Amino acid sequence: MSDRPTEVPCLSWAEVRARRLERHALATPSENSRPADIVGAMAGTHAQVMSAAELAVGLRLAGATRTDVREALWTEHSLVKTFGPRGTVHLFPTRDLPLWVAALSALPPSQNGFSDDVRMTPGQVEAVLAAIADTLRDDELTIDELGDAVVHRTGPWAGDLVMPAFQGMWPRWRQVMHLAGMRGALCFGPNRGRKVTYTSPGRWLPGSEPADASAALSHVVRSYLHAYGPATPQRFAHWLGAPVRWASDLFSSLAGELQRVEVEGASAWVAAGDTEVPPAPPRGVRLLPYFDGYAYRVGNQPPELLYPGRAAERVLPGNFQVLLVDGVVAGLWHQRRSGRRIDITVEPLVQLTASQRDELDHQGERVGEILEASPRLTIGTVTVGGHA
């Protein structure tokens, strides 16, 4: 890693928060971007709960609604939904998928936590991945249809019900489903009624091949540092789900592309030359949906600075929808939808000023617009804005 320039830039934690709000289009929603631009700027968007992903993207785009995100996914195919960092479901810009696939495929194998009677041999893993890729090449299948095809192509062992899951058992082959997404063998397709479908991302990027691994890893590091930097190899490893030593070696190999800075005395890294900070301090009240607040934290700890005071006890231990005030977590919020109405209840852990209450009211209205519902926002039991 390079220590150039000789004078190490020094940033305050407030400047880091301001950078992140700006980079995530949370300081000011973007007027000219498309959903794929926002997702790219976030280094991928969590999508375990699709409505949360729609809200996360919509909050960063002026005037956008969930329909814009859905059109980007299922009509334009400028976004793709698949398995990303830590094997979790993410949205990525379709144009960047070859880079993400190459980078995720280059990760060291993770430890298999299953017992010997459940796990698959390396040969079986590769056979299942090949079967998934072949089956989905020109089709969209539900999980049951895909499972039947995988068992047919590989053997009965793949269908053994050995994986504990919820209140039943899953077939053996499903333990590598996330790996199939990370390798580019599958992605999510449009729902068939209430059923999820899977397909090949090659249908939306015909003729594409995974990128060079070195270029792909450089892209992922720079994307991460743009969205969450300054950061350390340890934080990057936590975000990506990779071994710390491997991440440290990767940062070292990118010496000419990275630059060391100090954040209130602690060393961290940014992309070379990317040391600018917004001129104004971090400001604003935002309602981040599920997984969005988690990504905001997991991308760059230390958590005690993002979750000060009571937030460390009330919000940090779980995956909540968070109230963000001036770039730090200052409470949580809940939503309940009934038809066209959505009730939003906010639990602030700090005293809000009058202007922050007004901004919170606006955020409630914006959440309703994005989710295409009529909002009613309350703090505790007191209605402070929105429509009944």
mmCIF file of C-alpha atoms in Angstrom:
data_model
loop_
_atom_site.group_PDB
_atom_site.id
_atom_site.type_symbol
_atom_site.label_atom_id
_atom_site.label_comp_id
_atom_site.label_asym_id
_atom_site.label_seq_id
_atom_site.Cartn_x
_atom_site.Cartn_y
_atom_site.Cartn_z
ATOM 1 C CA MET A 1 0.000 0.000 0.000
ATOM 2 C CA SER A 2 1.273 3.448 -0.830
ATOM 3 C CA ASP A 3 1.831 6.186 1.728
ATOM 4 C CA ARG A 4 1.830 8.890 -0.944
ATOM 5 C CA PRO A 5 1.586 11.839 -0.648
ATOM 6 C CA THR A 6 4.198 12.376 2.083
ATOM 7 C CA GLU A 7 1.760 14.487 4.081
ATOM 8 C CA VAL A 8 -0.984 12.142 5.175
ATOM 9 C CA PRO A 9 -4.427 13.811 4.884
ATOM 10 C CA CYS A 10 -6.293 14.000 8.183
ATOM 11 C CA LEU A 11 -10.078 13.678 8.336
ATOM 12 C CA SER A 12 -12.480 14.087 11.213
ATOM 13 C CA TRP A 13 -15.236 11.576 11.917
ATOM 14 C CA ALA A 14 -17.776 14.284 11.030
ATOM 15 C CA GLU A 15 -16.126 14.669 7.608
ATOM 16 C CA VAL A 16 -16.257 10.915 7.091
ATOM 17 C CA ARG A 17 -19.990 10.924 7.887
ATOM 18 C CA ALA A 18 -20.530 13.811 5.488
ATOM 19 C CA ARG A 19 -18.664 11.909 2.760
ATOM 20 C CA ARG A 20 -20.779 8.840 3.262
ATOM 21 C CA LEU A 21 -24.061 10.738 3.219
ATOM 22 C CA GLU A 22 -22.984 12.430 0.005
ATOM 23 C CA ARG A 23 -21.668 9.275 -1.679
ATOM 24 C CA HIS A 24 -24.878 7.412 -0.823
ATOM 25 C CA ALA A 25 -27.055 10.287 -2.114
ATOM 26 C CA LEU A 26 -28.517 10.560 1.373
ATOM 27 C CA ALA A 27 -27.433 14.173 1.869
ATOM 28 C CA THR A 28 -29.385 15.206 -1.223
ATOM 29 C CA PRO A 29 -31.315 12.702 -3.386
ATOM 30 C CA SER A 30 -29.930 12.540 -6.908
ATOM 31 C CA GLU A 31 -31.857 14.401 -9.610
ATOM 32 C CA ASN A 32 -30.262 12.836 -12.672
ATOM 33 C CA SER A 33 -29.284 9.267 -11.727
ATOM 34 C CA ARG A 34 -30.995 6.013 -12.604
ATOM 35 C CA PRO A 35 -31.518 3.098 -10.162
ATOM 36 C CA ALA A 36 -28.437 1.311 -11.531
ATOM 37 C CA ASP A 37 -26.306 4.391 -10.858
ATOM 38 C CA ILE A 38 -27.456 4.504 -7.236
ATOM 39 C CA VAL A 39 -26.892 0.795 -6.686
ATOM 40 C CA GLY A 40 -23.417 1.107 -8.186
ATOM 41 C CA ALA A 41 -22.590 4.040 -5.898
ATOM 42 C CA MET A 42 -23.646 1.909 -2.912
ATOM 43 C CA ALA A 43 -21.376 -0.987 -3.987
ATOM 44 C CA GLY A 44 -24.523 -3.095 -4.233
ATOM 45 C CA THR A 45 -27.818 -2.861 -2.368
ATOM 46 C CA HIS A 46 -29.080 -5.458 0.110
ATOM 47 C CA ALA A 47 -32.183 -7.162 -1.274
ATOM 48 C CA GLN A 48 -33.131 -9.915 1.167
ATOM 49 C CA VAL A 49 -36.406 -8.015 1.578
ATOM 50 C CA MET A 50 -37.293 -6.618 -1.813
ATOM 51 C CA SER A 51 -39.520 -3.832 -0.509
ATOM 52 C CA ALA A 52 -36.601 -2.641 1.637
ATOM 53 C CA ALA A 53 -34.300 -2.605 -1.392
ATOM 54 C CA GLU A 54 -36.890 -0.632 -3.362
ATOM 55 C CA LEU A 55 -37.110 1.884 -0.536
ATOM 56 C CA ALA A 56 -33.327 2.098 -0.131
ATOM 57 C CA VAL A 57 -32.869 2.963 -3.811
ATOM 58 C CA GLY A 58 -35.919 5.214 -3.958
ATOM 59 C CA LEU A 59 -34.768 7.346 -1.022
ATOM 60 C CA ARG A 60 -31.639 8.217 -2.981
ATOM 61 C CA LEU A 61 -33.461 9.227 -6.177
ATOM 62 C CA ALA A 62 -35.548 12.379 -6.351
ATOM 63 C CA GLY A 63 -39.108 11.536 -7.358
ATOM 64 C CA ALA A 64 -38.532 7.791 -7.808
ATOM 65 C CA THR A 65 -40.936 5.075 -6.657
ATOM 66 C CA ARG A 66 -40.730 1.316 -6.270
ATOM 67 C CA THR A 67 -42.051 1.037 -9.822
ATOM 68 C CA ASP A 68 -38.827 2.593 -11.140
ATOM 69 C CA VAL A 69 -36.767 -0.033 -9.326
ATOM 70 C CA ARG A 70 -38.982 -2.851 -10.556
ATOM 71 C CA GLU A 71 -38.749 -1.613 -14.129
ATOM 72 C CA ALA A 72 -34.958 -1.452 -13.846
ATOM 73 C CA LEU A 73 -34.975 -5.092 -12.695
ATOM 74 C CA TRP A 74 -37.601 -6.796 -14.784
ATOM 75 C CA THR A 75 -38.091 -4.604 -17.868
ATOM 76 C CA GLU A 76 -34.850 -2.737 -18.569
ATOM 77 C CA HIS A 77 -32.655 -5.402 -16.912
ATOM 78 C CA SER A 78 -30.257 -2.623 -15.902
ATOM 79 C CA LEU A 79 -30.279 -4.162 -12.401
ATOM 80 C CA VAL A 80 -29.807 -7.784 -11.456
ATOM 81 C CA LYS A 81 -30.780 -9.493 -8.193
ATOM 82 C CA THR A 82 -28.382 -12.203 -7.080
ATOM 83 C CA PHE A 83 -26.100 -13.379 -4.280
ATOM 84 C CA GLY A 84 -23.290 -11.015 -3.342
ATOM 85 C CA PRO A 85 -21.009 -10.205 -0.377
ATOM 86 C CA ARG A 86 -21.294 -12.673 2.504
ATOM 87 C CA GLY A 87 -23.517 -14.843 0.296
ATOM 88 C CA THR A 88 -26.470 -12.500 0.890
ATOM 89 C CA VAL A 89 -28.979 -11.295 -1.697
ATOM 90 C CA HIS A 90 -28.020 -8.019 -3.389
ATOM 91 C CA LEU A 91 -28.877 -5.825 -6.329
ATOM 92 C CA PHE A 92 -26.038 -4.945 -8.707
ATOM 93 C CA PRO A 93 -25.884 -2.912 -11.907
ATOM 94 C CA THR A 94 -26.120 -5.487 -14.676
ATOM 95 C CA ARG A 95 -23.242 -3.789 -16.500
ATOM 96 C CA ASP A 96 -20.969 -4.483 -13.507
ATOM 97 C CA LEU A 97 -22.024 -8.094 -12.946
ATOM 98 C CA PRO A 98 -19.020 -9.661 -14.773
ATOM 99 C CA LEU A 99 -16.732 -7.742 -12.395
ATOM 100 C CA TRP A 100 -18.642 -8.827 -9.301
ATOM 101 C CA VAL A 101 -18.800 -12.456 -10.449
ATOM 102 C CA ALA A 102 -15.056 -12.528 -11.085
ATOM 103 C CA ALA A 103 -14.274 -10.892 -7.747
ATOM 104 C CA LEU A 104 -16.621 -13.090 -5.714
ATOM 105 C CA SER A 105 -15.324 -16.191 -7.506
ATOM 106 C CA ALA A 106 -11.792 -15.232 -6.453
ATOM 107 C CA LEU A 107 -12.624 -15.299 -2.726
ATOM 108 C CA PRO A 108 -10.958 -18.063 -0.696
ATOM 109 C CA PRO A 109 -13.364 -20.948 -0.006
ATOM 110 C CA SER A 110 -15.352 -20.376 3.156
ATOM 111 C CA GLN A 111 -15.496 -22.958 5.911
ATOM 112 C CA ASN A 112 -18.352 -25.399 5.478
ATOM 113 C CA GLY A 113 -20.254 -25.522 8.750
ATOM 114 C CA PHE A 114 -22.315 -28.572 7.861
ATOM 115 C CA SER A 115 -21.627 -32.004 9.310
ATOM 116 C CA ASP A 116 -19.986 -34.719 7.208
ATOM 117 C CA ASP A 117 -23.301 -36.397 6.432
ATOM 118 C CA VAL A 118 -24.687 -33.141 4.991
ATOM 119 C CA ARG A 119 -21.841 -31.449 3.147
ATOM 120 C CA MET A 120 -20.882 -32.225 -0.428
ATOM 121 C CA THR A 121 -17.504 -33.176 -1.842
ATOM 122 C CA PRO A 122 -15.704 -30.648 -4.071
ATOM 123 C CA GLY A 123 -16.656 -32.746 -7.073
ATOM 124 C CA GLN A 124 -20.310 -32.764 -6.085
ATOM 125 C CA VAL A 125 -20.245 -28.990 -5.598
ATOM 126 C CA GLU A 126 -18.918 -28.462 -9.109
ATOM 127 C CA ALA A 127 -21.459 -30.922 -10.525
ATOM 128 C CA VAL A 128 -24.347 -29.029 -8.912
ATOM 129 C CA LEU A 129 -23.014 -25.656 -10.091
ATOM 130 C CA ALA A 130 -22.716 -26.980 -13.647
ATOM 131 C CA ALA A 131 -26.227 -28.452 -13.481
ATOM 132 C CA ILE A 132 -27.673 -25.130 -12.290
ATOM 133 C CA ALA A 133 -25.894 -23.215 -15.054
ATOM 134 C CA ASP A 134 -27.030 -25.640 -17.767
ATOM 135 C CA THR A 135 -30.612 -25.803 -16.506
ATOM 136 C CA LEU A 136 -31.136 -22.054 -16.273
ATOM 137 C CA ARG A 137 -29.335 -21.061 -19.455
ATOM 138 C CA ASP A 138 -32.589 -20.425 -21.330
ATOM 139 C CA ASP A 139 -35.269 -20.777 -18.676
ATOM 140 C CA GLU A 140 -36.918 -19.310 -15.577
ATOM 141 C CA LEU A 141 -37.687 -21.932 -12.925
ATOM 142 C CA THR A 142 -39.109 -22.044 -9.418
ATOM 143 C CA ILE A 143 -36.996 -23.570 -6.665
ATOM 144 C CA ASP A 144 -38.845 -26.888 -6.921
ATOM 145 C CA GLU A 145 -38.460 -27.029 -10.707
ATOM 146 C CA LEU A 146 -34.780 -26.172 -10.421
ATOM 147 C CA GLY A 147 -34.297 -28.811 -7.745
ATOM 148 C CA ASP A 148 -35.888 -31.514 -9.908
ATOM 149 C CA ALA A 149 -33.586 -30.581 -12.780
ATOM 150 C CA VAL A 150 -30.464 -30.580 -10.592
ATOM 151 C CA VAL A 151 -31.258 -34.009 -9.150
ATOM 152 C CA HIS A 152 -31.980 -35.345 -12.639
ATOM 153 C CA ARG A 153 -28.630 -34.087 -13.923
ATOM 154 C CA THR A 154 -26.483 -35.083 -10.928
ATOM 155 C CA GLY A 155 -28.044 -37.941 -9.009
ATOM 156 C CA PRO A 156 -30.404 -38.754 -6.113
ATOM 157 C CA TRP A 157 -27.775 -37.710 -3.535
ATOM 158 C CA ALA A 158 -28.355 -34.057 -4.482
ATOM 159 C CA GLY A 159 -32.007 -34.348 -3.438
ATOM 160 C CA ASP A 160 -31.448 -35.931 -0.025
ATOM 161 C CA LEU A 161 -33.408 -33.936 2.580
ATOM 162 C CA VAL A 162 -30.541 -33.306 4.983
ATOM 163 C CA MET A 163 -30.449 -29.523 5.522
ATOM 164 C CA PRO A 164 -32.450 -28.188 8.487
ATOM 165 C CA ALA A 165 -34.488 -25.220 7.255
ATOM 166 C CA PHE A 166 -37.268 -23.412 9.086
ATOM 167 C CA GLN A 167 -39.779 -26.143 10.019
ATOM 168 C CA GLY A 168 -38.628 -28.714 7.493
ATOM 169 C CA MET A 169 -35.616 -30.012 5.603
ATOM 170 C CA TRP A 170 -34.045 -28.816 2.367
ATOM 171 C CA PRO A 171 -32.322 -30.992 -0.249
ATOM 172 C CA ARG A 172 -28.545 -31.275 -0.113
ATOM 173 C CA TRP A 173 -27.877 -29.287 -3.300
ATOM 174 C CA ARG A 174 -29.287 -26.051 -1.849
ATOM 175 C CA GLN A 175 -26.263 -25.507 0.396
ATOM 176 C CA VAL A 176 -24.390 -24.125 -2.623
ATOM 177 C CA MET A 177 -27.180 -22.009 -4.054
ATOM 178 C CA HIS A 178 -25.550 -18.769 -2.886
ATOM 179 C CA LEU A 179 -22.300 -19.953 -4.464
ATOM 180 C CA ALA A 180 -24.113 -20.453 -7.777
ATOM 181 C CA GLY A 181 -25.142 -16.815 -7.675
ATOM 182 C CA MET A 182 -21.661 -15.625 -6.742
ATOM 183 C CA ARG A 183 -20.212 -17.683 -9.625
ATOM 184 C CA GLY A 184 -22.684 -16.218 -12.118
ATOM 185 C CA ALA A 185 -24.615 -19.459 -12.668
ATOM 186 C CA LEU A 186 -27.947 -18.020 -11.522
ATOM 187 C CA CYS A 187 -29.778 -14.862 -10.585
ATOM 188 C CA PHE A 188 -33.348 -14.115 -9.554
ATOM 189 C CA GLY A 189 -36.025 -13.937 -12.205
ATOM 190 C CA PRO A 190 -39.425 -12.251 -12.008
ATOM 191 C CA ASN A 191 -41.906 -13.800 -9.615
ATOM 192 C CA ARG A 192 -44.379 -16.273 -11.015
ATOM 193 C CA GLY A 193 -47.390 -15.293 -8.966
ATOM 194 C CA ARG A 194 -46.196 -15.691 -5.382
ATOM 195 C CA LYS A 195 -43.333 -17.991 -6.337
ATOM 196 C CA VAL A 196 -39.753 -16.814 -6.787
ATOM 197 C CA THR A 197 -38.018 -17.854 -9.979
ATOM 198 C CA TYR A 198 -34.364 -18.177 -10.952
ATOM 199 C CA THR A 199 -32.679 -17.755 -14.290
ATOM 200 C CA SER A 200 -29.279 -17.189 -15.870
ATOM 201 C CA PRO A 201 -27.831 -13.655 -15.839
ATOM 202 C CA GLY A 202 -26.425 -14.503 -19.267
ATOM 203 C CA ARG A 203 -29.928 -13.997 -20.669
ATOM 204 C CA TRP A 204 -29.625 -10.289 -19.843
ATOM 205 C CA LEU A 205 -25.911 -10.001 -20.697
ATOM 206 C CA PRO A 206 -25.623 -12.226 -23.762
ATOM 207 C CA GLY A 207 -22.070 -13.166 -24.652
ATOM 208 C CA SER A 208 -20.606 -11.747 -21.441
ATOM 209 C CA GLU A 209 -17.758 -13.473 -19.679
ATOM 210 C CA PRO A 210 -16.395 -12.974 -16.151
ATOM 211 C CA ALA A 211 -13.836 -10.202 -16.018
ATOM 212 C CA ASP A 212 -10.155 -10.646 -15.226
ATOM 213 C CA ALA A 213 -9.893 -11.451 -11.529
ATOM 214 C CA SER A 214 -7.280 -8.792 -10.758
ATOM 215 C CA ALA A 215 -9.268 -6.052 -12.464
ATOM 216 C CA ALA A 216 -12.451 -7.261 -10.774
ATOM 217 C CA LEU A 217 -10.945 -7.237 -7.286
ATOM 218 C CA SER A 218 -9.567 -3.761 -7.886
ATOM 219 C CA HIS A 219 -13.052 -2.627 -8.965
ATOM 220 C CA VAL A 220 -14.687 -4.062 -5.836
ATOM 221 C CA VAL A 221 -12.113 -2.485 -3.500
ATOM 222 C CA ARG A 222 -12.476 0.907 -5.171
ATOM 223 C CA SER A 223 -16.272 0.651 -5.167
ATOM 224 C CA TYR A 224 -16.218 -0.213 -1.485
ATOM 225 C CA LEU A 225 -13.857 2.618 -0.600
ATOM 226 C CA HIS A 226 -15.910 5.097 -2.628
ATOM 227 C CA ALA A 227 -19.078 4.145 -0.751
ATOM 228 C CA TYR A 228 -17.695 3.414 2.725
ATOM 229 C CA GLY A 229 -14.138 4.762 2.911
ATOM 230 C CA PRO A 230 -11.902 5.660 4.535
ATOM 231 C CA ALA A 231 -11.670 2.066 5.731
ATOM 232 C CA THR A 232 -9.225 -0.676 6.630
ATOM 233 C CA PRO A 233 -8.598 -4.159 5.218
ATOM 234 C CA GLN A 234 -10.238 -5.565 8.356
ATOM 235 C CA ARG A 235 -13.454 -3.637 7.720
ATOM 236 C CA PHE A 236 -13.383 -4.559 4.046
ATOM 237 C CA ALA A 237 -13.020 -8.238 4.979
ATOM 238 C CA HIS A 238 -16.007 -7.981 7.332
ATOM 239 C CA TRP A 239 -18.123 -6.342 4.622
ATOM 240 C CA LEU A 240 -17.149 -8.798 1.879
ATOM 241 C CA GLY A 241 -17.146 -11.920 4.044
ATOM 242 C CA ALA A 242 -13.472 -12.720 3.404
ATOM 243 C CA PRO A 243 -10.505 -13.659 5.610
ATOM 244 C CA VAL A 244 -8.703 -10.652 7.095
ATOM 245 C CA ARG A 245 -5.263 -11.845 5.985
ATOM 246 C CA TRP A 246 -6.480 -12.276 2.407
ATOM 247 C CA ALA A 247 -7.990 -8.774 2.464
ATOM 248 C CA SER A 248 -4.765 -7.302 3.848
ATOM 249 C CA ASP A 249 -2.760 -8.977 1.084
ATOM 250 C CA LEU A 250 -5.232 -7.651 -1.477
ATOM 251 C CA PHE A 251 -4.857 -4.082 -0.202
ATOM 252 C CA SER A 252 -1.065 -4.509 -0.340
ATOM 253 C CA SER A 253 -1.250 -5.712 -3.935
ATOM 254 C CA LEU A 254 -3.145 -2.543 -4.868
ATOM 255 C CA ALA A 255 -0.419 -0.286 -3.447
ATOM 256 C CA GLY A 256 -0.430 2.114 -6.377
ATOM 257 C CA GLU A 257 -4.215 2.533 -6.306
ATOM 258 C CA LEU A 258 -4.711 3.305 -2.609
ATOM 259 C CA GLN A 259 -3.761 6.166 -0.323
ATOM 260 C CA ARG A 260 -3.405 6.264 3.440
ATOM 261 C CA VAL A 261 -5.294 8.854 5.471
ATOM 262 C CA GLU A 262 -5.874 9.385 9.161
ATOM 263 C CA VAL A 263 -9.304 9.629 10.741
ATOM 264 C CA GLU A 264 -8.866 11.280 14.122
ATOM 265 C CA GLY A 265 -5.489 9.597 14.540
ATOM 266 C CA ALA A 266 -6.405 6.154 13.160
ATOM 267 C CA SER A 267 -4.974 4.977 9.824
ATOM 268 C CA ALA A 268 -7.366 4.065 7.036
ATOM 269 C CA TRP A 269 -7.388 3.914 3.246
ATOM 270 C CA VAL A 270 -9.107 5.565 0.313
ATOM 271 C CA ALA A 271 -8.660 5.291 -3.435
ATOM 272 C CA ALA A 272 -5.619 7.321 -4.454
ATOM 273 C CA GLY A 273 -6.534 10.983 -4.729
ATOM 274 C CA ASP A 274 -10.023 10.531 -3.288
ATOM 275 C CA THR A 275 -9.557 12.688 -0.209
ATOM 276 C CA GLU A 276 -12.155 15.396 -0.796
ATOM 277 C CA VAL A 277 -14.763 16.057 1.867
ATOM 278 C CA PRO A 278 -18.020 18.003 1.563
ATOM 279 C CA PRO A 279 -17.727 21.638 2.653
ATOM 280 C CA ALA A 280 -20.728 21.411 4.997
ATOM 281 C CA PRO A 281 -21.036 19.235 8.112
ATOM 282 C CA PRO A 282 -23.295 16.155 7.975
ATOM 283 C CA ARG A 283 -26.924 17.198 8.171
ATOM 284 C CA GLY A 284 -30.290 15.593 7.619
ATOM 285 C CA VAL A 285 -32.912 13.220 8.958
ATOM 286 C CA ARG A 286 -33.389 9.946 7.092
ATOM 287 C CA LEU A 287 -35.449 6.785 7.580
ATOM 288 C CA LEU A 288 -33.342 3.849 6.401
ATOM 289 C CA PRO A 289 -35.135 0.546 5.731
ATOM 290 C CA TYR A 290 -34.129 -2.952 6.798
ATOM 291 C CA PHE A 291 -30.588 -3.917 5.770
ATOM 292 C CA ASP A 292 -29.853 -0.381 4.591
ATOM 293 C CA GLY A 293 -28.908 0.710 8.082
ATOM 294 C CA TYR A 294 -27.033 -2.568 8.514
ATOM 295 C CA ALA A 295 -25.023 -1.905 5.350
ATOM 296 C CA TYR A 296 -24.369 1.645 6.518
ATOM 297 C CA ARG A 297 -22.791 0.154 9.661
ATOM 298 C CA VAL A 298 -21.113 -2.986 8.352
ATOM 299 C CA GLY A 299 -19.438 -1.096 5.523
ATOM 300 C CA ASN A 300 -17.313 0.901 7.909
ATOM 301 C CA GLN A 301 -17.264 0.538 11.660
ATOM 302 C CA PRO A 302 -16.457 1.519 14.474
ATOM 303 C CA PRO A 303 -20.027 1.054 15.610
ATOM 304 C CA GLU A 304 -19.671 3.200 18.715
ATOM 305 C CA LEU A 305 -19.395 6.255 16.461
ATOM 306 C CA LEU A 306 -22.355 5.311 14.266
ATOM 307 C CA TYR A 307 -24.483 4.158 17.218
ATOM 308 C CA PRO A 308 -23.714 6.630 20.029
ATOM 309 C CA GLY A 309 -25.320 6.589 23.453
ATOM 310 C CA ARG A 310 -28.593 4.691 23.803
ATOM 311 C CA ALA A 311 -28.508 3.600 20.150
ATOM 312 C CA ALA A 312 -25.731 1.132 20.998
ATOM 313 C CA GLU A 313 -28.098 -0.708 23.353
ATOM 314 C CA ARG A 314 -31.421 -0.267 21.578
ATOM 315 C CA VAL A 315 -30.537 -0.515 17.882
ATOM 316 C CA LEU A 316 -27.060 -1.963 17.348
ATOM 317 C CA PRO A 317 -27.775 -5.558 18.483
ATOM 318 C CA GLY A 318 -30.381 -6.208 15.757
ATOM 319 C CA ASN A 319 -31.282 -5.489 12.156
ATOM 320 C CA PHE A 320 -33.714 -2.615 12.543
ATOM 321 C CA GLN A 321 -35.019 0.140 10.342
ATOM 322 C CA VAL A 322 -33.011 3.067 11.634
ATOM 323 C CA LEU A 323 -33.545 6.769 12.115
ATOM 324 C CA LEU A 324 -30.443 8.575 10.914
ATOM 325 C CA VAL A 325 -29.791 12.116 12.180
ATOM 326 C CA ASP A 326 -26.753 13.971 10.834
ATOM 327 C CA GLY A 327 -25.163 10.717 9.755
ATOM 328 C CA VAL A 328 -25.470 8.776 13.025
ATOM 329 C CA VAL A 329 -28.143 6.367 14.231
ATOM 330 C CA ALA A 330 -30.522 8.225 16.535
ATOM 331 C CA GLY A 331 -33.467 5.832 16.779
ATOM 332 C CA LEU A 332 -35.500 3.258 14.914
ATOM 333 C CA TRP A 333 -38.807 3.060 13.104
ATOM 334 C CA HIS A 334 -41.510 0.564 12.182
ATOM 335 C CA GLN A 335 -44.020 0.330 9.393
ATOM 336 C CA ARG A 336 -47.328 -1.454 8.976
ATOM 337 C CA ARG A 337 -49.090 -1.528 5.651
ATOM 338 C CA SER A 338 -52.799 -2.065 5.160
ATOM 339 C CA GLY A 339 -53.974 -1.738 1.588
ATOM 340 C CA ARG A 340 -53.035 1.698 0.326
ATOM 341 C CA ARG A 341 -52.165 3.035 3.794
ATOM 342 C CA ILE A 342 -48.893 2.727 5.604
ATOM 343 C CA ASP A 343 -48.499 3.562 9.297
ATOM 344 C CA ILE A 344 -44.985 4.698 10.246
ATOM 345 C CA THR A 345 -43.976 4.831 13.905
ATOM 346 C CA VAL A 346 -40.654 6.449 14.806
ATOM 347 C CA GLU A 347 -38.822 5.913 18.105
ATOM 348 C CA PRO A 348 -36.190 8.654 18.410
ATOM 349 C CA LEU A 349 -33.521 8.192 21.052
ATOM 350 C CA VAL A 350 -32.525 11.857 20.987
ATOM 351 C CA GLN A 351 -34.430 15.107 21.332
ATOM 352 C CA LEU A 352 -35.386 16.306 17.860
ATOM 353 C CA THR A 353 -35.412 19.998 17.052
ATOM 354 C CA ALA A 354 -38.418 21.616 15.384
ATOM 355 C CA SER A 355 -36.655 21.623 12.011
ATOM 356 C CA GLN A 356 -35.701 17.950 12.434
ATOM 357 C CA ARG A 357 -39.324 17.124 13.233
ATOM 358 C CA ASP A 358 -40.344 18.879 10.008
ATOM 359 C CA GLU A 359 -37.742 16.947 8.066
ATOM 360 C CA LEU A 360 -38.896 13.700 9.654
ATOM 361 C CA ASP A 361 -42.427 14.497 8.541
ATOM 362 C CA HIS A 362 -41.133 14.990 5.000
ATOM 363 C CA GLN A 363 -39.301 11.669 5.192
ATOM 364 C CA GLY A 364 -42.541 9.939 6.139
ATOM 365 C CA GLU A 365 -44.220 11.473 3.112
ATOM 366 C CA ARG A 366 -41.334 10.360 0.925
ATOM 367 C CA VAL A 367 -41.499 6.780 2.208
ATOM 368 C CA GLY A 368 -45.176 6.735 1.289
ATOM 369 C CA GLU A 369 -44.459 8.068 -2.207
ATOM 370 C CA ILE A 370 -41.774 5.477 -2.872
ATOM 371 C CA LEU A 371 -43.898 2.577 -1.622
ATOM 372 C CA GLU A 372 -46.947 4.016 -3.413
ATOM 373 C CA ALA A 373 -49.009 4.279 -0.264
ATOM 374 C CA SER A 374 -50.649 6.978 1.858
ATOM 375 C CA PRO A 375 -48.487 7.465 4.988
ATOM 376 C CA ARG A 376 -49.349 8.348 8.555
ATOM 377 C CA LEU A 377 -46.290 9.091 10.644
ATOM 378 C CA THR A 378 -46.292 9.114 14.443
ATOM 379 C CA ILE A 379 -43.735 9.549 17.185
ATOM 380 C CA GLY A 380 -44.871 7.388 20.042
ATOM 381 C CA THR A 381 -48.596 7.976 20.105
ATOM 382 C CA VAL A 382 -48.541 11.531 18.730
ATOM 383 C CA THR A 383 -49.285 12.059 15.063
ATOM 384 C CA VAL A 384 -46.770 14.500 13.610
ATOM 385 C CA GLY A 385 -47.434 14.339 9.895
ATOM 386 C CA GLY A 386 -48.555 12.366 6.902
ATOM 387 C CA HIS A 387 -51.987 11.469 5.677
ATOM 388 C CA ALA A 388 -54.561 9.539 7.639
#
